[in-house]
Amino acid sequence: MQALRRVFALNQNASWTRTVLATQQKSCLLSSSSILDIGIGLSAEKRQIQELALTFTQNEVAPHMQKWDAEHIFPVEMFTKTAALGFGAIYCKEEHGGSGLSRLDASLIFEAIATGCVTSSAYLSIHNMCAWMIDSTGTEEQRAKWLPQLAPMSRLASYCLTEPGSGSDAAALKTTAKSDGNYYVLNGSKAFISGAGATDLYLVMCRTGADGPKGISCVMVEKDTPGLSFGKIERKLGWNAQPTREVVFENCRVPKSNRLGPEGSGFGLAMRGLNGGRVNIASCSLGAAHASLLAAREYMTVRKQFGKQLAEFQALQFQLAEMAAQLVSSRLLVRQAAQSLDSGDPGAPAVCALAKLHATEQCFDVCNRALQLFGGYGYLLDFPVQQYLRDSRVNCILEGTNQVMRMLVARDIIGRLGDA
Amino acid sequence: YIHIINKADMAASKGLKILVGCKRVIDYAVKVRVKPDRSGVVTEGVKHSMNPFDEIAVEEAVRMKEKKLAGEAVAISVGPPQSQETLRTALAMGIDRAIHVEIPLAQLEKLQPIHVSKLLAKVCESEKPDLVILGKQAIDDDCNQTGQMLAALLDWPQATFASKIEPSQDSKQLRVTREVDGGMETIDVSVPAVVTSDLRLNEPRYATLPNIMKAKKKPLAKMSPDQLGVDLQPRQEVISVEDPPVRKAGAKVESVEDLVGKLREKGLVK
């Protein structure tokens, strides 16, 4: 069995650095502390799903995390393997190959995979979000055509909302889709699109009507459509295992049958997609923080200064305790947001915004503190915490900046001033 | 007890009925710690999973079903209530149904292969499998006894340390390749038989989400040692469990002469 073989290989470690690194990979699954138990509060059934994702991550994702980052590899083969387990369309209906599971199951899976590579988990969550948008809003033909390809991840999807001139002010987007018989002609560009150039299907929010959100529709554009091109691959602080590029439309003709939902419904669809997307990206932050915290804990039992293990210094113990408070509070809030979505709670969007706000910020801080606990070694690219830090930083920005999240949360609080 | 099966061509029959044993053990990657009272190792709050050799056994049973060599595969686990999680994993890998022989906590620590093999033998009497596949040994006690004892109790042939299982040339037996100290040994065994799995038999699959969901509906029956009429009196008493001695530093020598000299000094060579 692969696990046993790797155990024997790891026994050949000579250097101290490699010894520390070798124990990092295994630490995520093995916490015997109930506070840091990644399955806290979960039923046996949910734990089984989480276990599958964690084991897969330990074997197929974590060992490659640093290489994918250093060499800027988009690990398509690994995604195909995740899809074979049912991770490609987790909360889509089973009819066309989805797994028919809940937002909570999805959160557990993305958190687990993020312990092995935040970037890959993030892309997987974006693909899942796109698949769901088609599954929930598409016509029978659209669902029957696309889901059998998206669920196994034989085709990959990207979500295109942001433009150079409209990020937080998403409804001000300018990409136009002018009607021309049975086609739309798209003109404009999208910015910061994850997976652009490497994916096959682009869900594009574009303007079919007047200004404002009600003039926006969602149109699916297949790669190789004439008039579709891409900007250069952006050089980023993190998320290097994924190409991010501008997507450019120049008189790009797309059949009207590729429109998802009625004209003018695109913005609402995009926002509904983002509710789940926020839970998912927050889940990725949880994975990064979990891995970083366990790595720091492990390091503190190995590293000695002043004749004592770092773990014996109270100031550092208090760091771990505070990090645990940040991680576990975030975890519980994210899972609650997932459950709110699952139960159709009308207040769910605000809970999702709150969870995204809290988890992405707190978990980034956990990664930052973990890096500090590693001392000088934390700054070296050989050690994984710097990658969790770099990869989780953007989670505070995308899927709605944390400033927009504050707006949404405040609106929910004040908007209900009329209630008791 | 003797169980005679129709020795007709295996390919033409309904397929073998397989019973697979799985044990819940401390996960291979855990840093095991000895309890302060030296009565055993710490198990509470520690990650457990299916014995890796048993995962291989489960995988082999599922593959034999897929190749139509086997018709039904049943998983069995002897252990505490949490053994049900282990059985659910087996079901999610493709096993048809599961049996849990629940051992009360008081008797769990003193459970030995002799007890487990007797329990399995009793279950074989009612289930009448054609083939029992067990992991060659559990990674917690490394006993490597249960399969052999079971075969002896049932008076069935055994093929241990299997790295390959296939129908024999005349399709009336199983041809098993065994990994032994001298290399590989290939034997033909008639069924019913006991086979134990070794590392290179196969690489176990991951469960998939749809299979995990389907597994929830598969039957999981519970039994007790009393129902099976097996006495769990321990035959051994563990006196103490200790850490292995801390490894001492070695010494480097410059030449073969030096090496031989040192070995002589230590009285290891005359």
XYZ file of C-alpha atoms in Angstrom:
690
model
C 0.000 0.000 0.000
C 1.325 3.389 -0.953
C 1.318 4.641 2.625
C 3.435 1.769 3.899
C 5.909 2.133 1.048
C 6.391 5.813 1.844
C 7.028 5.025 5.503
C 9.961 2.848 4.529
C 11.315 5.512 2.171
C 11.088 8.245 4.806
C 13.322 6.277 7.190
C 16.273 7.222 5.038
C 16.185 10.897 6.122
C 19.572 12.160 7.192
C 19.411 15.898 7.623
C 17.512 17.601 10.385
C 15.625 19.785 7.939
C 14.350 16.794 6.055
C 13.349 15.098 9.290
C 11.181 18.041 10.236
C 9.678 18.245 6.763
C 8.927 14.545 6.711
C 6.810 14.763 9.815
C 4.912 17.797 8.487
C 3.009 15.866 5.874
C 1.605 13.338 8.270
C 0.676 15.753 11.004
C -2.654 16.889 9.581
C -4.404 13.614 10.150
C -2.937 12.726 13.449
C -3.938 15.337 15.947
C -5.038 13.491 19.034
C -6.049 16.748 20.691
C -9.800 17.191 20.656
C -9.597 20.967 20.169
C -7.702 20.597 16.920
C -9.667 17.547 15.789
C -10.571 18.490 12.248
C -13.723 16.414 12.606
C -14.957 18.307 15.649
C -18.710 18.004 16.092
C -19.185 15.910 12.965
C -21.197 12.694 12.621
C -19.510 9.402 11.741
C -20.815 9.755 8.186
C -19.330 13.212 7.683
C -16.073 12.027 9.219
C -15.916 9.238 6.677
C -16.145 11.716 3.813
C -13.574 13.959 5.464
C -11.292 10.970 6.017
C -11.431 10.106 2.320
C -10.506 13.645 1.324
C -7.688 13.828 3.884
C -6.182 10.491 2.881
C -6.353 11.427 -0.786
C -4.726 14.764 0.007
C -1.956 13.161 2.034
C -1.089 10.760 -0.793
C -1.790 12.706 -3.973
C -1.678 16.410 -3.146
C 0.554 17.329 -0.218
C 3.719 15.701 -1.581
C 3.520 17.912 -4.687
C 2.423 21.188 -3.158
C 5.809 22.861 -3.197
C 6.712 21.659 -6.687
C 3.480 22.882 -8.204
C 4.114 26.297 -6.609
C 7.770 26.512 -7.643
C 7.233 25.309 -11.207
C 3.816 26.899 -11.744
C 2.156 23.600 -12.627
C -1.645 23.438 -12.942
C -2.195 19.829 -11.786
C -4.899 18.699 -14.193
C -4.130 14.994 -13.652
C -4.671 15.372 -9.929
C -8.001 17.096 -10.564
C -9.086 14.165 -12.709
C -8.333 11.887 -9.772
C -10.398 14.044 -7.427
C -13.246 13.942 -9.905
C -13.057 10.135 -9.969
C -13.841 10.256 -6.258
C -16.844 12.488 -6.893
C -15.217 15.796 -5.966
C -15.855 17.498 -9.315
C -19.521 18.338 -8.792
C -20.043 17.737 -5.102
C -23.349 19.570 -4.634
C -24.819 18.996 -8.101
C -27.688 16.567 -8.541
C -26.810 12.944 -9.253
C -28.842 12.822 -12.460
C -25.944 13.893 -14.685
C -23.024 12.723 -12.598
C -23.040 15.060 -9.604
C -22.509 13.632 -6.144
C -25.746 14.983 -4.708
C -24.106 16.005 -1.441
C -24.409 19.098 0.728
C -22.523 22.402 1.078
C -21.219 21.096 4.381
C -19.750 18.025 2.676
C -18.162 20.340 0.113
C -16.699 22.520 2.876
C -15.137 19.473 4.525
C -13.638 18.353 1.242
C -12.165 21.739 0.310
C -10.767 22.219 3.801
C -9.153 18.792 3.639
C -7.598 19.316 0.230
C -6.353 22.757 1.237
C -4.258 21.157 3.980
C -2.255 19.749 1.070
C -2.482 22.629 -1.413
C -4.628 25.729 -0.955
C -4.398 26.727 -4.596
C -5.623 23.402 -5.941
C -8.479 23.298 -3.471
C -9.444 26.815 -4.462
C -9.574 25.946 -8.129
C -11.554 22.797 -7.367
C -14.061 24.957 -5.502
C -14.362 27.382 -8.418
C -15.025 24.511 -10.792
C -17.663 23.163 -8.412
C -19.304 26.580 -8.212
C -19.553 26.798 -12.007
C -20.931 23.268 -12.267
C -23.576 24.155 -9.699
C -24.572 27.317 -11.557
C -25.299 25.213 -14.631
C -26.970 22.471 -12.610
C -29.282 24.849 -10.750
C -30.170 27.259 -13.537
C -29.475 25.496 -16.809
C -32.077 24.079 -19.151
C -32.322 20.315 -19.413
C -30.227 20.447 -22.602
C -27.546 22.595 -21.025
C -27.360 20.355 -17.962
C -27.300 17.193 -20.067
C -24.573 18.609 -22.265
C -22.237 20.093 -19.678
C -22.547 18.228 -16.397
C -21.415 14.862 -17.775
C -18.215 16.662 -18.791
C -17.747 18.877 -15.762
C -18.444 16.241 -13.096
C -15.545 13.991 -14.148
C -13.478 17.136 -14.840
C -12.763 16.053 -18.374
C -13.660 19.664 -19.097
C -12.762 22.452 -16.665
C -14.629 25.677 -15.979
C -13.805 29.274 -15.052
C -15.961 32.018 -13.527
C -15.706 35.458 -15.158
C -17.191 38.412 -13.292
C -14.418 40.848 -12.378
C -13.164 43.352 -14.943
C -10.264 45.787 -14.960
C -12.762 48.558 -14.144
C -15.147 46.692 -11.842
C -14.135 44.521 -8.902
C -16.121 45.254 -5.773
C -18.502 47.333 -7.867
C -19.292 44.189 -9.841
C -22.640 45.421 -11.149
C -20.832 48.170 -13.059
C -19.316 45.621 -15.424
C -18.940 46.739 -19.019
C -18.480 43.586 -21.115
C -21.320 43.810 -23.612
C -23.281 41.026 -25.279
C -25.152 42.544 -28.220
C -27.946 40.543 -29.768
C -27.375 39.410 -33.381
C -30.005 36.937 -34.492
C -29.419 33.703 -32.589
C -26.112 34.938 -31.251
C -24.660 37.328 -28.760
C -21.574 39.258 -29.802
C -19.331 39.783 -26.786
C -16.909 42.665 -26.428
C -14.849 43.531 -23.377
C -12.455 41.900 -20.981
C -12.407 40.157 -17.654
C -9.553 40.360 -15.152
C -7.919 37.978 -12.680
C -9.680 34.917 -14.061
C -8.573 31.720 -12.323
C -7.638 28.930 -14.693
C -7.977 31.140 -17.770
C -6.322 29.620 -20.810
C -6.210 26.180 -19.239
C -9.943 25.678 -18.854
C -12.600 24.759 -21.377
C -15.745 26.627 -20.392
C -16.087 30.248 -19.267
C -19.162 31.426 -17.383
C -19.206 35.103 -18.332
C -21.338 37.758 -16.680
C -22.001 40.332 -19.424
C -24.351 43.163 -20.229
C -27.313 42.241 -22.415
C -29.499 45.078 -21.200
C -29.347 48.447 -19.496
C -26.902 49.597 -16.809
C -26.947 48.103 -13.357
C -27.442 44.545 -12.117
C -30.693 43.954 -13.959
C -29.005 44.309 -17.337
C -26.576 41.465 -16.748
C -26.825 37.928 -18.094
C -24.623 34.858 -17.691
C -23.343 33.379 -20.936
C -21.223 30.230 -21.335
C -18.306 30.642 -23.732
C -16.367 27.606 -24.902
C -12.622 27.847 -25.414
C -11.464 28.143 -29.047
C -14.503 30.301 -29.845
C -13.244 32.882 -32.364
C -12.854 36.251 -30.666
C -11.893 34.715 -27.303
C -8.309 35.338 -26.254
C -6.236 35.607 -23.118
C -3.793 38.058 -21.628
C -0.408 37.073 -20.265
C -0.222 34.736 -17.284
C -0.050 37.012 -14.240
C 2.910 36.717 -11.865
C 1.466 36.390 -8.371
C 2.499 36.243 -4.737
C 0.773 32.877 -4.417
C -1.719 30.620 -6.214
C 1.144 29.762 -8.563
C -0.256 26.312 -9.218
C -2.975 27.978 -11.265
C -2.806 30.350 -14.257
C -4.552 33.701 -13.719
C -5.114 35.813 -16.807
C -7.275 38.438 -18.430
C -9.973 37.005 -20.673
C -10.576 39.162 -23.762
C -13.651 39.178 -25.999
C -13.376 40.810 -29.435
C -16.552 40.372 -31.431
C -16.835 36.952 -29.896
C -19.985 35.252 -31.238
C -21.723 32.962 -28.748
C -25.007 31.117 -29.434
C -27.909 32.446 -27.361
C -28.563 28.846 -26.335
C -25.438 29.224 -24.162
C -27.160 31.752 -21.924
C -27.858 30.462 -18.418
C -31.265 31.536 -17.209
C -33.314 34.438 -18.627
C -31.752 37.732 -19.723
C -31.160 39.995 -16.782
C -30.838 37.132 -14.298
C -27.051 36.879 -14.555
C -26.123 39.084 -11.642
C -28.424 37.272 -9.240
C -27.020 33.950 -10.430
C -23.464 35.216 -9.975
C -24.253 36.368 -6.431
C -25.947 33.078 -5.548
C -22.895 31.250 -6.860
C -20.708 33.435 -4.677
C -22.558 32.567 -1.466
C -21.352 29.008 -1.838
C -18.068 30.246 -3.230
C -17.452 32.221 -0.043
C -18.023 29.181 2.151
C -15.682 27.247 -0.104
C -12.856 29.771 -0.109
C -13.194 30.187 3.640
C -12.868 26.397 3.868
C -9.608 26.615 1.929
C -8.349 29.122 4.505
C -9.262 26.661 7.263
C -7.120 23.989 5.640
C -4.150 26.329 5.354
C -4.412 27.398 8.996
C -4.900 23.824 10.215
C -1.814 22.590 8.401
C 0.228 25.592 9.542
C -0.801 25.254 13.163
C 0.003 21.543 13.291
C 3.313 22.177 11.530
C 4.225 24.832 14.074
C 3.253 22.576 16.945
C 5.386 19.766 15.560
C 8.332 22.117 15.022
C 8.075 23.394 18.576
C 8.621 19.869 19.919
C 11.694 19.398 17.768
C 13.428 22.773 18.034
C 15.358 23.499 21.231
C 16.803 26.758 22.464
C 18.186 27.678 25.868
C 18.204 23.979 26.697
C 14.441 23.610 26.320
C 11.980 22.697 23.590
C 10.174 25.728 22.179
C 6.978 24.006 23.347
C 8.032 24.572 26.954
C 8.020 28.373 26.723
C 4.747 29.820 28.008
C 4.729 32.762 25.609
C 4.832 30.339 22.708
C 2.239 28.048 24.271
C -0.064 31.047 24.501
C 0.517 31.680 20.807
C -0.697 28.167 20.018
C -3.723 28.602 22.250
C -4.717 31.833 20.529
C -4.176 30.292 17.124
C -6.433 27.423 18.140
C -9.147 29.882 19.154
C -8.851 31.595 15.780
C -8.914 28.366 13.806
C -11.687 26.555 15.629
C -14.011 29.572 15.840
C -13.539 30.054 12.102
C -14.182 26.374 11.447
C -17.437 26.297 13.337
C -18.679 29.502 11.699
C -17.837 28.261 8.204
C -19.643 24.977 8.802
C -22.643 26.838 10.176
C -22.720 28.996 7.036
C -22.645 25.826 4.934
C -25.537 24.404 6.896
C -27.512 27.632 6.496
C -27.162 27.303 2.738
C -28.165 23.644 2.908
C -31.285 24.401 4.885
C -32.327 27.213 2.544
C -32.220 29.770 5.317
C -33.041 33.181 3.750
C -30.429 34.742 6.022
C -27.735 32.416 4.625
C -25.965 34.992 2.405
C -25.138 37.134 5.423
C -23.885 34.131 7.395
C -21.720 33.186 4.412
C -20.321 36.720 4.244
C -19.586 36.685 7.975
C -17.914 33.286 7.759
C -15.789 34.370 4.809
C -14.814 37.585 6.545
C -13.886 35.938 9.827
C -12.237 32.780 8.567
C -10.086 34.268 5.834
C -8.689 36.950 8.157
C -8.233 34.776 11.227
C -6.725 31.894 9.286
C -4.277 34.149 7.486
C -3.186 35.388 10.903
C -2.769 31.789 12.084
C -0.473 31.102 9.127
C 1.471 34.282 9.863
C 1.915 33.370 13.516
C 2.938 29.854 12.561
C 5.602 31.269 10.303
C 6.936 33.355 13.192
C 7.100 30.271 15.415
C 9.365 28.631 12.859
C 11.846 31.468 13.271
C 14.339 31.822 10.457
C 13.361 28.499 8.950
C 9.848 29.801 8.430
C 11.183 32.244 5.879
C 12.793 29.537 3.741
C 10.904 28.217 0.765
C 11.800 24.672 1.853
C 9.308 24.950 4.679
C 5.597 24.858 3.835
C 4.139 27.553 6.105
C 5.264 30.378 3.795
C 3.261 28.762 0.996
C 0.134 28.424 3.116
C 0.611 32.091 4.026
C 1.075 33.305 0.454
C -1.720 31.128 -0.901
C -4.257 32.092 1.758
C -3.551 35.837 1.562
C -5.693 36.328 -1.530
C -8.681 34.676 0.168
C -9.214 37.982 1.979
C -9.563 39.650 -1.416
C -11.369 37.477 -3.915
C -14.940 36.167 -3.950
C -15.806 39.583 -2.569
C -13.249 41.586 -0.629
C -13.493 41.478 3.127
C -14.518 45.125 2.922
C -17.551 44.131 0.879
C -18.166 41.343 3.393
C -18.272 43.988 6.130
C -20.820 45.915 4.063
C -23.022 42.845 3.712
C -22.789 41.933 7.355
C -23.544 45.490 8.506
C -26.475 45.686 6.131
C -27.864 42.507 7.637
C -27.438 43.817 11.164
C -28.808 47.322 10.591
C -31.402 46.250 8.092
C -33.004 44.252 10.847
C -33.237 47.216 13.244
C -36.974 47.070 12.761
C -37.053 43.530 14.247
C -36.962 42.917 17.997
C -16.158 -29.081 10.108
C -15.773 -29.858 6.440
C -17.208 -27.809 3.649
C -17.088 -29.340 0.211
C -17.830 -27.231 -2.789
C -18.699 -28.149 -6.278
C -15.347 -28.600 -7.980
C -16.747 -27.620 -11.347
C -14.974 -25.010 -13.426
C -14.684 -21.880 -11.285
C -15.351 -19.581 -14.158
C -18.670 -21.230 -14.839
C -19.890 -21.199 -11.239
C -21.618 -18.336 -9.449
C -18.245 -17.303 -8.153
C -16.546 -17.773 -4.856
C -17.967 -16.437 -1.636
C -15.234 -14.497 0.110
C -14.942 -13.550 3.769
C -12.449 -10.742 4.427
C -11.103 -9.911 7.865
C -10.380 -6.314 8.832
C -8.876 -5.055 12.039
C -8.986 -1.546 13.439
C -5.479 -0.582 14.493
C -3.572 2.552 15.466
C -2.777 4.410 12.238
C 0.642 3.520 10.798
C 1.882 7.116 10.950
C 1.077 7.786 14.606
C 3.994 8.158 16.995
C 2.986 5.449 19.447
C 3.549 6.239 23.114
C 3.769 3.819 26.008
C 1.328 4.428 28.859
C 2.975 5.755 32.058
C 1.967 2.574 33.928
C 3.701 0.478 31.214
C 0.623 -1.709 30.797
C 0.312 -0.947 27.119
C 0.318 1.867 24.594
C -1.887 4.966 24.532
C -4.930 4.352 22.331
C -7.420 6.920 23.570
C -7.777 9.956 21.330
C -5.262 8.436 18.934
C -6.016 8.083 15.243
C -7.003 4.569 14.193
C -7.575 3.122 10.741
C -7.950 -0.198 8.943
C -4.827 -2.375 9.148
C -3.006 -1.702 5.858
C -2.692 -5.422 5.023
C -6.437 -5.772 5.563
C -7.069 -2.913 3.123
C -5.126 -4.972 0.620
C -7.257 -8.010 1.473
C -10.468 -6.009 0.982
C -9.176 -4.654 -2.314
C -8.346 -8.180 -3.532
C -11.838 -9.405 -2.692
C -13.403 -6.496 -4.569
C -11.149 -7.113 -7.582
C -12.089 -10.802 -7.599
C -15.736 -9.743 -7.682
C -15.017 -7.399 -10.578
C -13.260 -10.236 -12.437
C -16.303 -12.436 -11.719
C -14.139 -14.903 -9.805
C -16.132 -14.062 -6.711
C -19.857 -13.592 -6.317
C -20.201 -12.195 -2.837
C -17.707 -10.537 -0.531
C -18.398 -10.204 3.188
C -16.220 -8.199 5.578
C -15.825 -9.127 9.218
C -14.189 -7.276 12.085
C -13.613 -8.410 15.659
C -13.303 -5.412 17.922
C -14.825 -2.500 19.804
C -17.846 -0.457 18.638
C -15.543 1.748 16.559
C -14.726 -1.261 14.381
C -17.940 -0.386 12.582
C -16.108 2.562 10.995
C -13.549 0.104 9.659
C -16.347 -2.033 8.240
C -17.981 1.032 6.639
C -14.698 1.712 4.874
C -14.676 -1.860 3.550
C -18.276 -1.471 2.378
C -17.370 1.788 0.653
C -14.578 -0.010 -1.208
C -17.089 -2.460 -2.671
C -17.746 -5.196 -0.093
C -21.377 -6.376 -0.102
C -22.138 -6.715 3.587
C -20.410 -6.684 6.930
C -20.334 -8.546 10.231
C -19.150 -6.952 13.453
C -18.199 -9.231 16.335
C -18.252 -6.766 19.183
C -15.766 -7.280 21.988
C -16.514 -5.655 25.362
C -13.905 -3.084 26.378
C -12.712 -5.114 29.372
C -11.697 -8.016 27.162
C -10.352 -5.982 24.280
C -6.802 -5.471 25.501
C -6.359 -9.154 26.241
C -7.690 -10.363 22.893
C -5.253 -12.689 21.128
C -5.101 -14.269 17.661
C -6.226 -17.576 19.158
C -9.510 -15.949 20.189
C -9.987 -14.122 16.902
C -9.318 -17.245 14.862
C -11.850 -19.200 16.927
C -14.464 -16.484 16.405
C -13.762 -16.427 12.678
C -13.957 -20.231 12.528
C -17.390 -20.125 14.121
C -18.563 -17.516 11.635
C -17.224 -19.673 8.808
C -19.465 -22.497 9.998
C -22.579 -20.436 9.336
C -21.379 -18.236 6.459
C -19.645 -21.121 4.598
C -17.253 -18.956 2.549
C -15.114 -20.524 -0.178
C -12.206 -18.257 0.573
C -11.125 -16.308 3.616
C -8.666 -13.499 2.972
C -6.936 -11.902 5.949
C -4.096 -9.429 6.177
C -0.878 -11.301 6.823
C -0.400 -9.509 10.150
C -1.709 -6.540 12.076
C 0.654 -3.615 12.404
C -0.062 -3.193 16.107
C 0.964 -6.619 17.396
C 2.739 -7.991 14.267
C 1.579 -11.469 15.335
C 1.148 -13.044 11.882
C -0.892 -15.874 13.458
C -4.613 -15.446 12.865
C -4.689 -16.722 9.281
C -2.612 -19.782 10.068
C -4.591 -20.603 13.215
C -7.880 -20.213 11.374
C -6.789 -22.622 8.663
C -5.725 -25.143 11.298
C -9.024 -24.864 13.198
C -11.008 -25.364 10.013
C -8.579 -27.908 8.597
C -8.444 -25.875 5.386
C -5.379 -25.293 3.214
C -3.573 -22.001 3.765
C -1.606 -19.773 1.390
C 0.068 -17.022 3.387
C 1.976 -13.888 2.243
C 0.136 -13.879 -1.075
C 1.388 -11.491 -3.743
C -0.911 -12.882 -6.433
C -4.156 -14.870 -6.485
C -5.568 -16.333 -9.690
C -7.432 -19.456 -10.854
C -5.156 -22.473 -11.330
C -4.499 -23.780 -14.812
C -7.408 -26.204 -14.687
C -9.598 -23.563 -13.026
C -10.474 -25.989 -10.224
C -8.164 -24.471 -7.628
C -6.535 -21.186 -6.752
C -2.977 -20.522 -7.784
C -1.302 -18.347 -5.168
C 2.123 -16.784 -5.459
C 3.689 -16.359 -2.035
C 6.497 -14.054 -0.990
C 8.885 -16.120 1.098
C 12.411 -15.501 2.328
C 13.939 -17.416 -0.573
C 11.934 -15.572 -3.221
C 8.526 -16.349 -4.704
C 6.755 -19.655 -4.277
C 3.716 -20.595 -6.339
C 1.255 -23.139 -4.997
C -2.150 -24.427 -5.995
C -4.708 -24.610 -3.189
C -8.126 -26.162 -3.306
C -11.018 -24.192 -1.892
C -12.221 -23.584 0.687
C -8.941 -22.052 1.789
C -7.411 -19.287 3.892
C -5.159 -16.774 2.165
C -3.271 -13.946 3.847
C -2.320 -10.834 1.887
C 1.143 -9.377 1.579
C 2.188 -5.854 0.608
C 2.539 -6.340 -3.141
C -0.751 -8.152 -3.727
C -2.387 -4.935 -4.936
C -2.731 -1.204 -4.315
C -6.027 -0.457 -2.560
C -8.463 1.957 -4.159
C -9.896 5.040 -2.537
C -13.572 4.858 -1.713
C -15.583 7.257 -3.840
C -18.321 9.598 -2.598
C -21.091 7.657 -4.399
C -19.788 4.397 -2.888
C -19.641 5.895 0.584
C -23.292 6.891 0.155
C -24.254 3.439 -1.156
C -22.404 1.754 1.697
C -24.789 3.319 4.196
C -27.543 1.050 2.905
C -25.482 -2.152 2.985
C -26.254 -4.596 5.817
C -24.027 -4.586 8.895
C -24.847 -7.395 11.319
C -23.696 -7.498 14.942
C -22.666 -10.575 16.882
C -21.189 -11.253 20.295
C -18.571 -13.816 21.340
C -21.194 -15.363 23.649
C -23.562 -15.922 20.734
C -20.732 -17.653 18.918
C -19.866 -19.683 21.989
C -16.231 -18.685 22.095
C -14.404 -18.260 25.392
C -12.179 -15.183 25.499
C -10.055 -16.232 28.493
C -6.608 -14.791 27.921
C -3.789 -17.312 27.547
C -1.084 -14.727 28.032
C -0.413 -12.039 30.573
C 1.387 -8.887 29.498
C 3.851 -8.032 32.236
C 5.155 -4.749 30.884
C 5.393 -2.689 27.711
C 8.457 -0.510 27.313
C 10.029 1.815 24.797
C 12.832 0.269 22.773
C 16.248 1.322 24.162
C 17.530 4.653 22.858
C 19.855 4.025 19.956
C 23.488 4.467 20.964
C 25.987 6.259 18.766
C 28.086 4.101 16.495
C 31.727 4.511 15.504
C 33.319 4.970 12.115
C 36.405 2.940 11.190
C 39.016 3.713 8.539
C 39.765 0.238 7.131
C 38.610 -3.354 6.994
C 41.430 -4.300 9.388
C 40.116 -1.780 11.898
C 36.619 -3.199 11.508
C 37.740 -6.774 12.105
C 39.799 -5.566 15.085
C 36.767 -3.860 16.642
C 34.570 -6.899 16.076
C 37.209 -9.062 17.817
C 37.424 -6.580 20.696
C 33.690 -6.905 21.261
C 33.916 -10.668 21.155
C 31.654 -10.854 18.134
C 34.277 -12.546 15.965
C 36.906 -15.077 17.019
